[in-house]
């Protein structure tokens, strides 16, 4: 791998390199297909069992709808908390088997009551299955591929809807033909669809059974109290409320879903108010789907240079603006175009939010958080769908006449949509503010950077370099990614070629630095825990001393300086890890180093689990190493993000390959970049290694 862009959007590579994810994805596609087919078949069965009585039919159909939404709305968090304690693979397999049995029982029983009971039971099972599935995906793919994994999972979920629709039509037609041949199908038109659907769950169960899902990270709970379910749920809620990011995210998602509910609830009336009938409604529905698909699929790629948190807030605000535009244009064709934009922004917000949740939520509460979000969104959608038509009715038809010669008449549905749009827009701005991780950098410059292929040279601060400069290379990556190993190998090779080499590290590249290192890494701080800002300042102090005492003098002599960690470690550990604003940490480092940047930063990319295994041999973990897996996942994501923003100065290497392979790739990339050697090849002195504390 050479300089890789991050995050990674290559779908084919994702499916090829992660067979477990591929299997999971296939089973998800099947189950989703089954879900949609099942929904159509259940509605068909409800209608079929009440033939001839229009009122009874509509009551039966709405009962099925309500039974489908209600369990998740009422019991979602409970099921999520339970799901976090169960084995995820087993939960999914048992869930699929139960759904198989329940679906098959509906046509066999052939009774309306059993249809209702089975619908309820199926939804209850899905309540456990869903969070187990959502929480598993981040464990099957590396962090930088999570976004694309979410994208194709959403495509599997929603893309299977039209296919299921088509299959349903074909199966019902086929039922007519088969009626005479297979007497057991006589029961109803939807029966064959129900059987096919049941089989999809059976296949999905078999696929999941073969998955190798890594065990969950379970953190010890303080006080050793036996954790209770109630406590789990409260913790899940408190967890969402306690983090500004999650608060902003969940709040934003709820508002987005509320806006979606308004569109669903009022869409039909709105289209009628524009004088378009069923075909017009069809066009609008298709426009929404097209927009969402485009947003989910292409949005993250278009905005790959923008931070995900900013993307979410921006997309939500623009969704609000689009909704207002849809409502005010008064023409079905133009309105449909804005509907595409609305779908696009919503899809983009959705996939960003989903990925952020996967990355930011600790593994042991992830199921609960997803369940919490899932059930609250359902409550919101049901509530809004019920309330919106009532509000639209109350608003009635309004005529707005700004002048004598000009007046516009709006239907209540359009006005209600304007209100929803404004609320969504404002919520987007609030979310953006609350979660912003690039305070101090204007959104405009970020967007310019995102659209001009990551800003290139124009925006980089001119590095302060001594006149006769050598070459400055920084190794970055998680603890245990192999930085020390690679620095040693590279130093040997460079020395062979006649370069003067200085091998150094942060923190602790100087005598002063070693004292700071002691405070930073050994500080357990029970009495006075080190605050994130104090930590950031101490790392910056170490860096300032390091640059002045070791790096700059080395470069001035024309040496190749190899440092084990530099500025990006602060951006990753203090910025993304501790959640300090990245721009402030960057300002601090720029000040400490007087803007000195490496000529090349080599990111040794390895997943936190492998890195932790490599560190296992060491005597004790230091303060940073002992952080949670989610912390290390954020750190890794940040390194990759930084590398993706400036591919010219970065080289990302897959550090799970052998040390020799990593070294060979590094050499190959470095060779053309190096200045001429100052000594005679093979005769250079041994590399100067700035002493650091000996590792256990
Ligand atoms: N590419 C690699 N594959 C497997 N093990 C490695 C690799 N590179 C380094 N290691 C081992 O992993 C451990 C951590 O490596 P080290 O170079 O100390 O990492 P860091 O300096 O990033 O903490 C060491 O035991 C080392 O031998
Ligand atoms: C340089 C730097 C390091 N760190 C952390 C990362 C590491 O966990 C720790 C340095 O430990 P160290 O033992 O040097 O790293 P490694 O385990 O990779 O060999 O300090 C920061 O949090 N911020 C910084 O700016």
XYZ file of C-alpha atoms and ligand atoms in Angstrom:
748
model
C 0.000 0.000 0.000
C 1.315 3.443 -0.836
C -0.044 6.779 0.371
C -3.601 5.791 1.063
C -6.539 8.097 1.184
C -8.545 7.784 4.362
C -11.237 6.966 5.167
C -11.305 4.095 2.758
C -14.256 4.028 0.352
C -13.395 0.991 -1.713
C -16.455 -1.280 -1.586
C -14.934 -4.144 -3.509
C -11.859 -4.249 -1.289
C -14.061 -4.122 1.791
C -16.075 -7.139 0.706
C -13.017 -8.984 -0.557
C -10.774 -8.422 2.462
C -13.333 -8.967 5.195
C -15.114 -12.257 4.559
C -16.964 -12.090 7.859
C -18.373 -8.710 7.014
C -19.286 -10.003 3.561
C -21.250 -12.866 5.093
C -22.916 -10.563 7.555
C -23.829 -8.216 4.736
C -25.315 -11.011 2.649
C -27.392 -12.176 5.563
C -28.486 -8.602 6.231
C -29.563 -8.227 2.621
C -31.568 -11.447 2.894
C -33.181 -10.518 6.198
C -34.073 -7.056 4.908
C -35.545 -8.531 1.784
C -37.464 -10.872 4.079
C -38.589 -7.952 6.263
C -40.025 -6.007 3.347
C -41.596 -9.048 1.756
C -42.961 -10.013 5.155
C -44.479 -6.584 5.657
C -46.227 -6.686 2.283
C -47.369 -10.248 2.899
C -48.704 -9.363 6.357
C -50.625 -6.414 4.976
C -51.859 -8.624 2.131
C -52.936 -11.290 4.596
C -54.716 -8.693 6.759
C -56.606 -7.475 3.711
C -57.223 -11.025 2.516
C -58.712 -12.145 5.829
C -61.141 -9.191 5.931
C -62.254 -9.243 2.311
C -65.562 -7.495 1.690
C -65.546 -5.158 4.696
C -63.654 -1.923 3.903
C -63.714 -0.630 7.486
C -62.479 -3.915 8.897
C -59.746 -4.018 6.272
C -58.446 -0.576 7.147
C -58.591 -1.361 10.861
C -56.710 -4.634 10.270
C -54.094 -2.934 8.095
C -53.476 -0.118 10.587
C -53.328 -2.626 13.434
C -50.537 -4.448 11.604
C -48.730 -1.127 11.091
C -49.035 -0.091 14.717
C -48.007 -3.535 15.987
C -44.952 -3.228 13.777
C -43.816 0.093 15.132
C -44.970 -0.055 18.733
C -42.687 -2.711 20.289
C -39.550 -0.903 19.208
C -40.936 2.389 20.404
C -41.864 1.043 23.808
C -39.270 -1.602 24.504
C -36.299 -0.633 22.353
C -33.969 0.463 25.165
C -34.817 -2.572 27.260
C -34.071 -4.943 24.408
C -30.879 -3.025 23.603
C -29.657 -3.389 27.179
C -30.440 -7.094 27.116
C -28.800 -7.442 23.723
C -25.581 -6.010 25.150
C -25.455 -8.905 27.629
C -26.215 -11.711 25.238
C -23.898 -13.381 22.820
C -24.419 -11.406 19.629
C -24.022 -14.234 17.194
C -26.392 -16.449 19.137
C -28.903 -13.604 19.418
C -28.893 -13.118 15.674
C -29.115 -16.819 14.853
C -31.918 -17.525 17.341
C -33.672 -14.357 16.170
C -33.602 -15.489 12.563
C -34.802 -18.984 13.449
C -37.694 -17.614 15.504
C -38.678 -15.282 12.714
C -38.609 -18.226 10.313
C -40.965 -20.178 12.562
C -43.302 -17.234 13.151
C -43.619 -16.275 9.508
C -44.372 -19.810 8.486
C -47.015 -20.093 11.206
C -49.054 -17.151 9.857
C -50.395 -18.770 6.676
C -50.722 -22.124 8.439
C -52.885 -20.639 11.200
C -54.842 -18.487 8.746
C -56.402 -16.367 11.512
C -56.440 -12.618 11.971
C -55.718 -12.860 15.693
C -52.668 -15.020 15.128
C -51.498 -12.597 12.422
C -51.537 -9.814 15.021
C -49.864 -11.917 17.701
C -47.201 -13.174 15.288
C -46.547 -9.641 14.004
C -45.969 -8.499 17.551
C -43.702 -11.444 18.340
C -41.701 -10.958 15.132
C -41.101 -7.321 16.027
C -40.062 -8.285 19.542
C -37.499 -10.692 18.123
C -36.278 -8.032 15.685
C -35.741 -5.735 18.664
C -32.948 -8.002 19.870
C -31.638 -8.878 16.463
C -31.236 -5.247 15.308
C -28.936 -3.885 18.046
C -26.890 -7.101 17.971
C -26.384 -6.581 14.247
C -25.649 -2.836 14.515
C -23.181 -3.357 17.333
C -21.373 -6.166 15.515
C -20.500 -4.365 12.285
C -17.854 -2.090 13.892
C -16.121 -5.226 15.189
C -15.891 -6.832 11.781
C -14.282 -4.026 9.800
C -11.417 -1.650 10.526
C -12.396 1.845 11.683
C -11.508 3.579 8.462
C -13.827 1.288 6.525
C -16.761 1.663 8.868
C -18.337 4.399 6.802
C -18.387 2.390 3.612
C -19.570 -0.635 5.595
C -22.484 1.416 6.910
C -23.181 2.710 3.445
C -23.565 -0.701 1.909
C -25.484 -1.966 4.938
C -28.008 0.814 4.400
C -28.118 0.003 0.710
C -28.850 -3.621 1.655
C -31.598 -2.524 4.041
C -33.373 -0.073 1.761
C -32.271 -1.293 -1.654
C -33.992 -4.601 -0.979
C -37.375 -2.827 -0.669
C -38.107 -2.404 -4.401
C -36.790 -5.913 -5.090
C -39.109 -7.293 -2.408
C -41.995 -5.294 -3.922
C -41.373 -6.865 -7.300
C -40.961 -10.314 -5.767
C -44.241 -9.878 -3.913
C -46.115 -9.020 -7.117
C -44.582 -11.986 -8.926
C -45.280 -14.374 -6.052
C -48.918 -13.281 -5.733
C -49.354 -13.753 -9.489
C -47.661 -17.104 -9.262
C -50.001 -18.105 -6.451
C -52.917 -17.808 -8.865
C -51.202 -20.133 -11.306
C -50.114 -22.599 -8.651
C -53.465 -22.611 -6.891
C -54.645 -25.701 -8.645
C -51.345 -27.518 -8.438
C -50.559 -26.931 -4.770
C -53.734 -27.023 -2.748
C -52.065 -25.821 0.489
C -51.581 -22.407 -1.111
C -55.309 -21.881 -1.484
C -55.422 -20.028 1.808
C -54.553 -16.603 0.466
C -52.754 -14.647 -2.178
C -49.887 -13.680 0.099
C -49.122 -17.149 1.396
C -46.398 -18.005 -1.072
C -44.665 -14.692 -0.335
C -44.876 -15.554 3.363
C -43.186 -18.938 2.822
C -40.432 -17.480 0.655
C -39.876 -14.817 3.264
C -39.630 -17.428 6.027
C -36.942 -19.260 4.099
C -34.823 -16.085 3.777
C -34.549 -16.019 7.571
C -33.496 -19.630 7.671
C -30.701 -18.966 5.198
C -29.650 -15.810 7.065
C -29.405 -17.836 10.300
C -27.128 -20.356 8.616
C -24.890 -17.604 7.253
C -24.526 -15.879 10.614
C -23.840 -19.148 12.405
C -20.602 -19.388 10.448
C -19.420 -15.895 11.386
C -16.409 -15.408 13.588
C -17.452 -12.480 15.752
C -14.722 -11.163 18.061
C -15.601 -11.262 21.752
C -16.873 -8.084 23.255
C -14.861 -5.726 25.361
C -16.385 -5.746 28.825
C -15.166 -3.066 31.123
C -15.136 -3.665 34.829
C -17.771 -1.673 36.637
C -16.813 0.406 39.577
C -17.695 -0.916 43.001
C -18.142 -4.465 41.740
C -21.920 -4.129 42.036
C -23.864 -6.703 40.111
C -25.060 -4.678 37.161
C -28.804 -4.596 36.741
C -30.806 -4.193 33.614
C -32.422 -0.989 34.828
C -29.024 0.423 35.540
C -27.875 -0.496 32.061
C -30.708 1.451 30.488
C -30.222 4.460 32.705
C -26.515 4.331 31.935
C -27.276 4.177 28.203
C -29.422 7.280 28.489
C -26.992 9.036 30.739
C -24.224 8.125 28.381
C -25.962 9.786 25.451
C -26.825 12.826 27.557
C -23.364 13.113 29.065
C -21.426 13.474 25.854
C -21.873 16.703 23.903
C -21.195 14.796 20.708
C -23.822 12.132 21.298
C -26.315 14.667 22.587
C -25.928 16.733 19.434
C -26.011 13.661 17.278
C -29.079 12.028 18.798
C -30.936 15.324 18.976
C -30.114 15.982 15.313
C -31.174 12.499 14.265
C -34.486 12.801 16.094
C -35.239 16.093 14.390
C -34.299 14.634 11.011
C -36.659 11.739 11.576
C -39.391 14.107 12.718
C -38.996 15.996 9.439
C -39.196 12.664 7.618
C -42.406 11.889 9.521
C -43.882 15.238 8.439
C -43.109 14.458 4.818
C -44.632 10.981 5.149
C -47.692 12.260 6.985
C -48.354 15.238 4.731
C -46.842 14.179 1.411
C -50.069 12.886 -0.044
C -52.106 15.956 0.902
C -49.318 18.265 -0.250
C -49.104 16.659 -3.684
C -52.870 16.953 -4.044
C -52.683 20.628 -3.097
C -50.350 21.099 -6.061
C -52.957 19.553 -8.330
C -51.055 16.308 -8.911
C -52.620 12.944 -8.173
C -51.241 9.435 -7.668
C -48.585 9.642 -10.407
C -47.295 12.869 -8.870
C -47.093 11.196 -5.480
C -45.233 8.321 -7.104
C -42.714 10.765 -8.539
C -42.187 12.421 -5.152
C -41.662 9.076 -3.412
C -39.162 8.032 -6.061
C -37.393 11.389 -5.755
C -36.982 10.838 -2.004
C -35.523 7.361 -2.533
C -33.200 8.564 -5.310
C -31.994 11.442 -3.140
C -31.399 9.305 -0.067
C -29.531 6.712 -2.122
C -27.341 9.414 -3.652
C -26.685 10.990 -0.260
C -25.798 7.722 1.436
C -23.701 6.529 -1.433
C -21.919 9.556 -2.841
C -22.225 12.173 -0.098
C -19.343 11.011 2.115
C -17.089 10.779 -0.928
C -17.914 14.306 -2.083
C -17.221 15.676 1.359
C -14.365 13.387 2.314
C -12.248 16.365 3.390
C -14.846 17.643 5.827
C -14.958 16.265 9.357
C -17.826 13.873 9.893
C -19.265 15.928 12.713
C -19.358 19.007 10.534
C -20.824 16.998 7.662
C -23.682 15.897 9.893
C -24.605 19.398 11.080
C -24.275 20.877 7.618
C -26.347 18.145 5.955
C -29.083 18.534 8.543
C -29.279 22.324 8.067
C -29.411 21.926 4.298
C -32.154 19.301 4.679
C -34.183 21.944 6.534
C -33.585 24.492 3.779
C -34.586 21.945 1.118
C -37.777 21.094 2.962
C -38.757 24.770 3.095
C -38.030 25.103 -0.621
C -40.092 21.998 -1.425
C -43.020 23.528 0.433
C -42.878 27.011 -1.067
C -42.184 26.491 -4.783
C -45.773 25.547 -5.660
C -44.839 23.470 -8.688
C -44.639 19.707 -8.616
C -41.680 19.414 -11.026
C -39.475 21.937 -9.238
C -40.644 20.608 -5.883
C -39.493 17.122 -6.910
C -36.004 18.451 -7.600
C -35.861 19.900 -4.109
C -37.199 16.601 -2.796
C -34.111 14.937 -4.319
C -31.951 17.500 -2.484
C -33.888 16.835 0.716
C -33.306 13.096 0.378
C -29.653 13.640 -0.418
C -29.007 15.739 2.679
C -30.989 13.366 4.885
C -29.120 10.335 3.543
C -25.785 12.046 4.115
C -26.738 13.070 7.651
C -27.962 9.562 8.375
C -24.841 7.742 7.241
C -22.554 10.250 9.001
C -24.503 9.888 12.219
C -24.496 6.129 12.023
C -20.755 6.029 11.490
C -20.102 8.507 14.284
C -22.189 6.394 16.635
C -20.213 3.309 15.623
C -16.894 5.066 16.198
C -17.611 7.091 19.301
C -19.602 4.695 21.416
C -17.746 2.222 23.564
C -18.289 -1.355 22.545
C -19.960 -2.413 25.777
C -22.794 0.114 25.524
C -23.079 0.292 21.750
C -26.096 -2.029 21.493
C -27.958 0.043 24.066
C -27.151 3.305 22.352
C -28.290 2.067 18.967
C -31.453 0.676 20.539
C -32.073 3.938 22.346
C -31.700 5.884 19.115
C -33.790 3.339 17.206
C -36.701 3.411 19.617
C -36.740 7.162 20.115
C -36.773 7.753 16.373
C -39.744 5.430 16.038
C -41.654 7.208 18.792
C -40.922 10.506 17.081
C -42.039 9.259 13.672
C -45.305 7.820 15.007
C -46.020 10.982 16.998
C -45.269 13.287 14.108
C -47.240 11.233 11.607
C -50.223 11.436 13.921
C -49.859 15.111 14.767
C -48.783 16.574 11.402
C -52.095 16.119 9.537
C -53.915 17.590 12.517
C -51.622 20.661 12.539
C -51.966 21.020 8.766
C -55.710 20.912 9.145
C -55.663 23.517 11.886
C -53.501 25.789 9.767
C -55.943 25.385 6.883
C -55.493 27.258 3.673
C -53.783 30.617 4.033
C -53.424 33.476 1.635
C -50.365 35.608 2.053
C -50.675 38.999 0.359
C -47.520 41.108 0.688
C -48.964 43.704 -1.706
C -52.250 44.464 -3.364
C -51.199 42.920 -6.669
C -49.494 39.847 -5.398
C -50.823 37.145 -3.195
C -50.027 33.493 -2.660
C -52.333 30.856 -1.273
C -50.791 28.016 0.666
C -52.324 24.773 1.758
C -52.017 23.883 5.435
C -49.788 20.959 4.512
C -47.287 23.293 2.822
C -47.240 25.623 5.817
C -46.686 22.724 8.209
C -43.787 21.594 6.045
C -42.257 25.078 6.160
C -42.422 24.972 9.956
C -40.794 21.507 9.976
C -38.105 22.741 7.582
C -37.260 25.740 9.730
C -37.053 23.571 12.858
C -34.788 21.102 11.067
C -32.544 23.900 9.784
C -32.189 25.397 13.252
C -31.538 21.949 14.756
C -28.797 21.445 12.184
C -27.109 24.668 13.236
C -27.421 23.770 16.928
C -26.000 20.268 16.313
C -23.180 21.717 14.274
C -22.242 24.125 17.053
C -22.495 21.533 19.761
C -20.390 18.889 18.056
C -17.941 21.032 16.117
C -14.484 19.508 16.190
C -12.806 22.218 14.157
C -13.609 25.320 16.124
C -11.538 28.220 14.936
C -11.483 26.978 11.345
C -14.202 28.533 9.215
C -16.659 26.197 7.535
C -16.003 28.039 4.292
C -12.298 27.233 4.263
C -13.090 23.650 5.232
C -15.524 23.354 2.336
C -13.100 24.915 -0.129
C -10.513 22.452 1.096
C -12.961 19.548 0.764
C -13.941 20.453 -2.777
C -10.484 21.337 -4.063
C -9.151 17.883 -3.320
C -8.073 18.576 0.226
C -6.588 22.018 -0.068
C -3.170 21.081 -1.437
C -0.273 23.453 -0.939
C -2.029 26.817 -0.775
C -3.282 26.342 2.782
C -0.260 24.751 4.385
C 1.666 26.994 6.701
C 5.179 27.449 5.349
C 7.298 25.165 7.505
C 10.072 26.936 9.320
C 13.145 25.129 8.063
C 16.778 25.833 8.676
C 18.701 26.818 5.512
C 20.789 23.665 5.157
C 18.110 21.198 6.000
C 18.359 17.463 6.218
C 15.238 15.315 6.166
C 12.643 15.108 8.882
C 10.550 11.965 9.158
C 7.958 11.196 11.813
C 6.566 7.766 12.633
C 2.984 7.835 13.881
C 0.516 5.139 14.835
C -0.967 3.415 17.812
C 1.019 2.002 20.710
C 2.538 -1.240 19.515
C 2.128 -0.466 15.805
C 5.847 -1.040 15.258
C 7.261 2.496 15.201
C 10.356 1.646 17.217
C 10.982 -1.440 15.088
C 10.682 0.517 11.847
C 12.780 3.444 13.080
C 15.599 1.036 13.906
C 15.413 -0.743 10.545
C 15.288 2.526 8.657
C 18.162 4.037 10.615
C 20.350 1.048 9.717
C 19.496 1.322 6.059
C 20.063 5.088 5.946
C 23.389 4.745 7.741
C 24.449 2.161 5.197
C 23.718 4.698 2.486
C 25.960 7.272 4.140
C 23.386 9.491 5.861
C 23.855 10.955 9.280
C 20.840 9.694 11.196
C 19.313 10.862 14.460
C 16.729 8.538 16.006
C 14.595 10.223 18.594
C 11.174 10.111 20.225
C 8.360 11.959 21.883
C 7.731 12.270 24.721
C 11.180 11.998 26.263
C 13.632 12.917 23.496
C 15.539 15.245 25.845
C 16.551 15.206 29.503
C 13.781 17.674 30.323
C 11.445 15.627 28.167
C 12.216 12.498 30.153
C 11.070 14.213 33.312
C 7.881 15.285 31.571
C 7.415 11.775 30.213
C 7.508 10.436 33.733
C 4.676 12.775 34.725
C 2.710 12.071 31.567
C 2.840 8.316 31.373
C 3.281 7.169 34.963
C 0.942 9.683 36.517
C -1.896 7.621 37.987
C -3.153 10.725 39.658
C -5.663 9.319 42.086
C -5.435 12.442 44.201
C -4.986 14.887 41.352
C -5.832 13.402 37.965
C -4.126 15.079 35.047
C -6.666 17.203 33.195
C -6.805 16.844 29.384
C -5.570 20.408 28.898
C -2.680 19.987 31.332
C -1.786 16.806 29.492
C -1.855 18.608 26.134
C 0.364 21.395 27.489
C 2.914 18.957 28.903
C 3.155 17.097 25.590
C 3.572 20.454 23.848
C 6.294 21.464 26.324
C 8.137 18.220 25.655
C 7.818 18.877 21.914
C 9.104 22.449 22.148
C 12.198 21.271 24.001
C 12.650 18.361 21.611
C 12.518 20.539 18.495
C 14.895 23.127 19.936
C 17.399 20.688 21.413
C 17.419 17.724 19.050
C 15.417 18.115 15.835
C 16.460 21.558 14.608
C 20.200 21.092 15.320
C 20.105 17.712 13.577
C 18.397 19.117 10.511
C 20.798 22.042 10.457
C 23.679 19.570 10.230
C 21.897 17.937 7.277
C 21.009 14.779 9.188
C 17.989 12.592 8.626
C 15.968 12.937 11.816
C 13.603 10.061 12.589
C 11.184 10.753 15.390
C 8.968 8.181 17.042
C 5.786 10.389 17.296
C 5.315 14.093 16.690
C 2.482 16.658 16.321
C -0.063 14.189 14.964
C 0.115 12.146 18.153
C -1.196 15.178 20.025
C -3.927 15.718 17.444
C -4.916 12.072 17.698
C -4.536 11.364 21.432
C -5.380 14.735 22.968
C -7.624 15.907 20.115
C -9.663 12.919 18.988
C -8.919 10.701 22.001
C -9.594 13.184 24.790
C -11.994 15.184 22.657
C -10.185 18.524 22.945
C -10.900 20.810 19.967
C -8.457 19.700 17.276
C -7.767 23.236 16.080
C -6.657 24.317 19.581
C -4.328 21.343 19.952
C -2.947 22.158 16.522
C -2.358 25.802 17.447
C -0.532 24.689 20.577
C 1.744 22.357 18.637
C 2.417 24.918 15.925
C 3.488 27.351 18.602
C 5.706 24.794 20.301
C 7.433 23.736 17.088
C 7.431 27.147 15.419
C 5.587 25.500 12.568
C 8.206 22.849 11.839
C 6.479 19.986 10.031
C 7.977 16.657 8.982
C 8.911 16.156 5.334
C 7.171 12.847 5.595
C 4.894 11.332 8.208
C 4.647 7.561 8.146
C 1.445 6.248 9.694
C 1.770 2.623 10.738
C -1.809 1.497 10.640
C -2.894 -1.380 12.816
C -6.200 -2.177 14.480
C -6.312 -1.575 18.240
C -6.864 -5.267 18.994
C -3.688 -6.409 17.214
C -1.746 -3.538 18.751
C -2.962 -4.520 22.212
C -1.896 -8.117 21.585
C 1.579 -6.953 20.606
C 1.858 -4.917 23.759
C 0.742 -7.835 25.879
C 4.338 -8.916 26.438
C 5.250 -5.648 28.096
C 5.275 -5.523 31.866
C 2.616 -2.882 32.452
C 0.518 -0.566 30.363
C 1.164 3.160 30.719
C -1.613 5.706 31.236
C -2.362 6.141 27.561
C -2.086 2.478 26.640
C -4.571 1.576 29.357
C -7.300 3.656 27.693
C -10.384 1.911 26.256
C -10.539 0.270 22.871
C -12.912 3.002 21.682
C -10.272 5.595 22.633
C -7.666 3.786 20.564
C -10.133 3.407 17.704
C -10.663 7.196 17.689
C -6.907 7.747 17.746
C -6.445 5.479 14.762
C -9.275 7.103 12.831
C -7.687 10.506 13.435
C -4.292 9.429 12.109
C -5.965 8.159 8.963
C -8.023 11.311 8.617
C -4.926 13.489 8.879
C -3.154 11.345 6.311
C -6.138 11.517 3.970
C -6.202 15.302 4.143
C -2.650 15.711 2.904
C -1.524 12.664 0.927
C 1.649 14.397 -0.293
C 3.172 14.455 3.161
C 1.926 11.129 4.427
C 2.545 7.495 3.828
C 0.076 5.067 5.343
C 1.430 1.547 5.689
C -0.442 -1.560 6.687
C 1.493 -2.467 9.833
C -0.048 -5.894 10.174
C 2.290 -7.234 7.492
C 5.763 -8.412 8.502
C 8.303 -5.820 9.720
C 10.421 -6.544 6.626
C 7.505 -5.915 4.254
C 6.661 -2.651 5.986
C 10.313 -1.616 5.858
C 10.614 -2.476 2.139
C 7.543 -0.392 1.258
C 8.838 2.497 3.298
C 12.232 2.386 1.590
C 10.629 2.276 -1.824
C 8.567 5.375 -1.055
C 11.379 7.254 0.662
C 14.183 6.709 -1.809
C 13.187 9.414 -4.311
C 12.471 11.923 -1.529
C 15.798 11.764 0.294
C 18.463 14.462 -0.043
C 21.939 13.406 -1.168
C 23.880 11.548 1.518
C 26.546 13.570 3.241
C 28.952 10.694 3.880
C 30.360 7.803 1.902
C 27.983 4.835 1.740
C 28.833 2.190 4.271
C 31.180 4.438 6.229
C 28.751 6.658 8.086
C 28.899 6.610 11.864
C 26.334 4.607 13.802
C 22.992 6.383 14.099
C 22.741 8.695 17.048
C 19.933 7.408 19.189
C 18.638 9.856 21.675
C 18.301 7.794 24.807
C 14.828 7.154 26.015
C 13.784 5.192 29.054
C 14.255 1.492 28.468
C 10.987 -0.281 27.843
C 10.011 -3.156 29.962
N 5.130 -5.693 11.508
C 5.094 -6.343 12.678
N 4.469 -7.523 12.786
C 4.402 -8.169 13.962
N 4.962 -7.729 15.109
C 5.606 -6.547 15.065
C 5.705 -5.801 13.855
N 6.396 -4.666 14.104
C 6.711 -4.712 15.423
N 6.242 -5.840 15.995
C 6.355 -6.243 17.412
O 5.333 -5.524 18.114
C 5.836 -5.046 19.350
C 5.715 -3.525 19.393
O 6.575 -2.955 18.438
P 7.258 -1.561 18.638
O 8.162 -1.350 17.485
O 7.830 -1.442 20.010
O 5.973 -0.624 18.508
P 5.760 0.905 18.981
O 7.087 1.570 19.025
O 4.880 1.449 17.903
O 5.076 0.825 20.289
C 7.271 -5.544 19.454
O 7.253 -6.711 20.219
C 7.679 -5.830 18.035
O 8.612 -6.859 17.955
C 3.885 12.541 21.525
C 2.592 12.189 22.185
C 2.402 10.932 22.753
N 1.234 10.632 23.340
C 1.047 9.306 23.953
C 0.994 8.203 22.966
C 1.578 7.031 23.689
O 0.547 6.307 24.303
C 2.467 7.652 24.722
C 3.910 7.517 24.348
O 4.309 6.268 24.679
P 5.492 5.557 23.983
O 5.814 4.445 24.890
O 6.564 6.482 23.585
O 4.808 5.089 22.653
P 4.734 3.639 22.057
O 3.969 2.812 23.042
O 3.990 3.820 20.777
O 6.132 3.188 21.856
O 2.121 9.028 24.792
C 0.216 11.552 23.423
O -0.847 11.275 23.970
N 0.372 12.789 22.868
C 1.529 13.169 22.253
O 1.643 14.314 21.763
